[in-house]
Amino acid sequence: MRVAVVSDIHSNLHALEAVLAAIDAEAPDELWCLGDLVGYGPRPNECCAAVAERADVCLAGNHDLAVRGTIDLEEFGGEAAVAASWTRDVLSSEAQELLDRLEPTGAAHGVALYHGSARDPIWEYVLTDASAVATLELADSPLVLVGHSHVALQIALSGDELEGALAPAGTEVDVDGVRALLNPGSVGQPRDEDPRAAYLLLDLDARRASFRRVEYDVARTQREIRDAGLPELLAARLELGL
Ligand code: ZN
């Protein structure tokens, strides 16, 4: 059983299409999405349609919940609130129906899935040892996938020994016999200083995870962000991976 995992697409259609093409070449059995299909970027409807067609499992992220109206926009700051409000205005009824069906937690084939973390699936960023341990201890599966931080990570707990690090392109990890937490990184707005779109390949039989990055046409998405009148920062950050 081989699974491709994506997260934090953020309405970046050209990043998503590049990732889906790379995933097609790997021919995994399933595709899972850890949430934040929309928010920040210019092509929410097309991203929702592609995920609806392709994903076997899909979570809701905080931006999805804000856009569909479950979270008040006042809980969002600055560019996130502006983009969520813009997305509400352009969202198709099909995309709204997809977002309405999603939950921020899930499970598939013995793997626990959270957009944020086990103790706060909507808002918590797992970026510290303490937050990773809390989620690994709360989850009822030895393998946990999270998104939300837009930083590709691999953290393993073996006994009370915690080992983990950023997971740049090409990182391969063995998740056999440990409790492991993995974040695939972000498709549409990476924040680990690698602007390429991120995804993860998981072999559940071999207990191996492989972190991948793909180039996409960043300038094209930047043009669409500017043409939509979305905040300039949302365009500028994409070429930096920040
Ligand atoms: Zn996100």
Coordinates of N, CA, C and O in Angstrom, one line a residue, residues 42 49 63 158 195 197 204 236:
P42 N -4.9 32.2 -5.7 CA -5.9 32.8 -6.6 C -6.8 31.8 -7.3 O -7.7 32.2 -8.0
A49 N -11.7 21.3 -7.0 CA -12.2 20.3 -8.0 C -11.2 19.2 -8.2 O -11.5 18.0 -8.2
H63 N -8.0 27.4 7.2 CA -8.4 28.3 6.1 C -9.7 27.8 5.4 O -10.6 28.6 5.1
S158 N 11.2 7.0 20.1 CA 11.6 5.6 20.3 C 11.9 5.5 21.8 O 12.9 6.0 22.3
P195 N 11.3 27.0 -2.3 CA 10.0 27.4 -2.9 C 9.3 26.3 -3.7 O 8.2 26.5 -4.1
A197 N 7.2 23.0 -4.7 CA 6.0 22.4 -4.1 C 6.4 21.0 -3.4 O 7.2 20.3 -4.0
L204 N 3.4 2.0 3.2 CA 2.9 1.5 4.5 C 3.3 0.1 4.8 O 3.3 -0.4 5.9
A236 N 4.9 37.7 -3.3 CA 6.3 37.8 -3.1 C 6.9 36.6 -2.3 O 8.0 36.2 -2.7

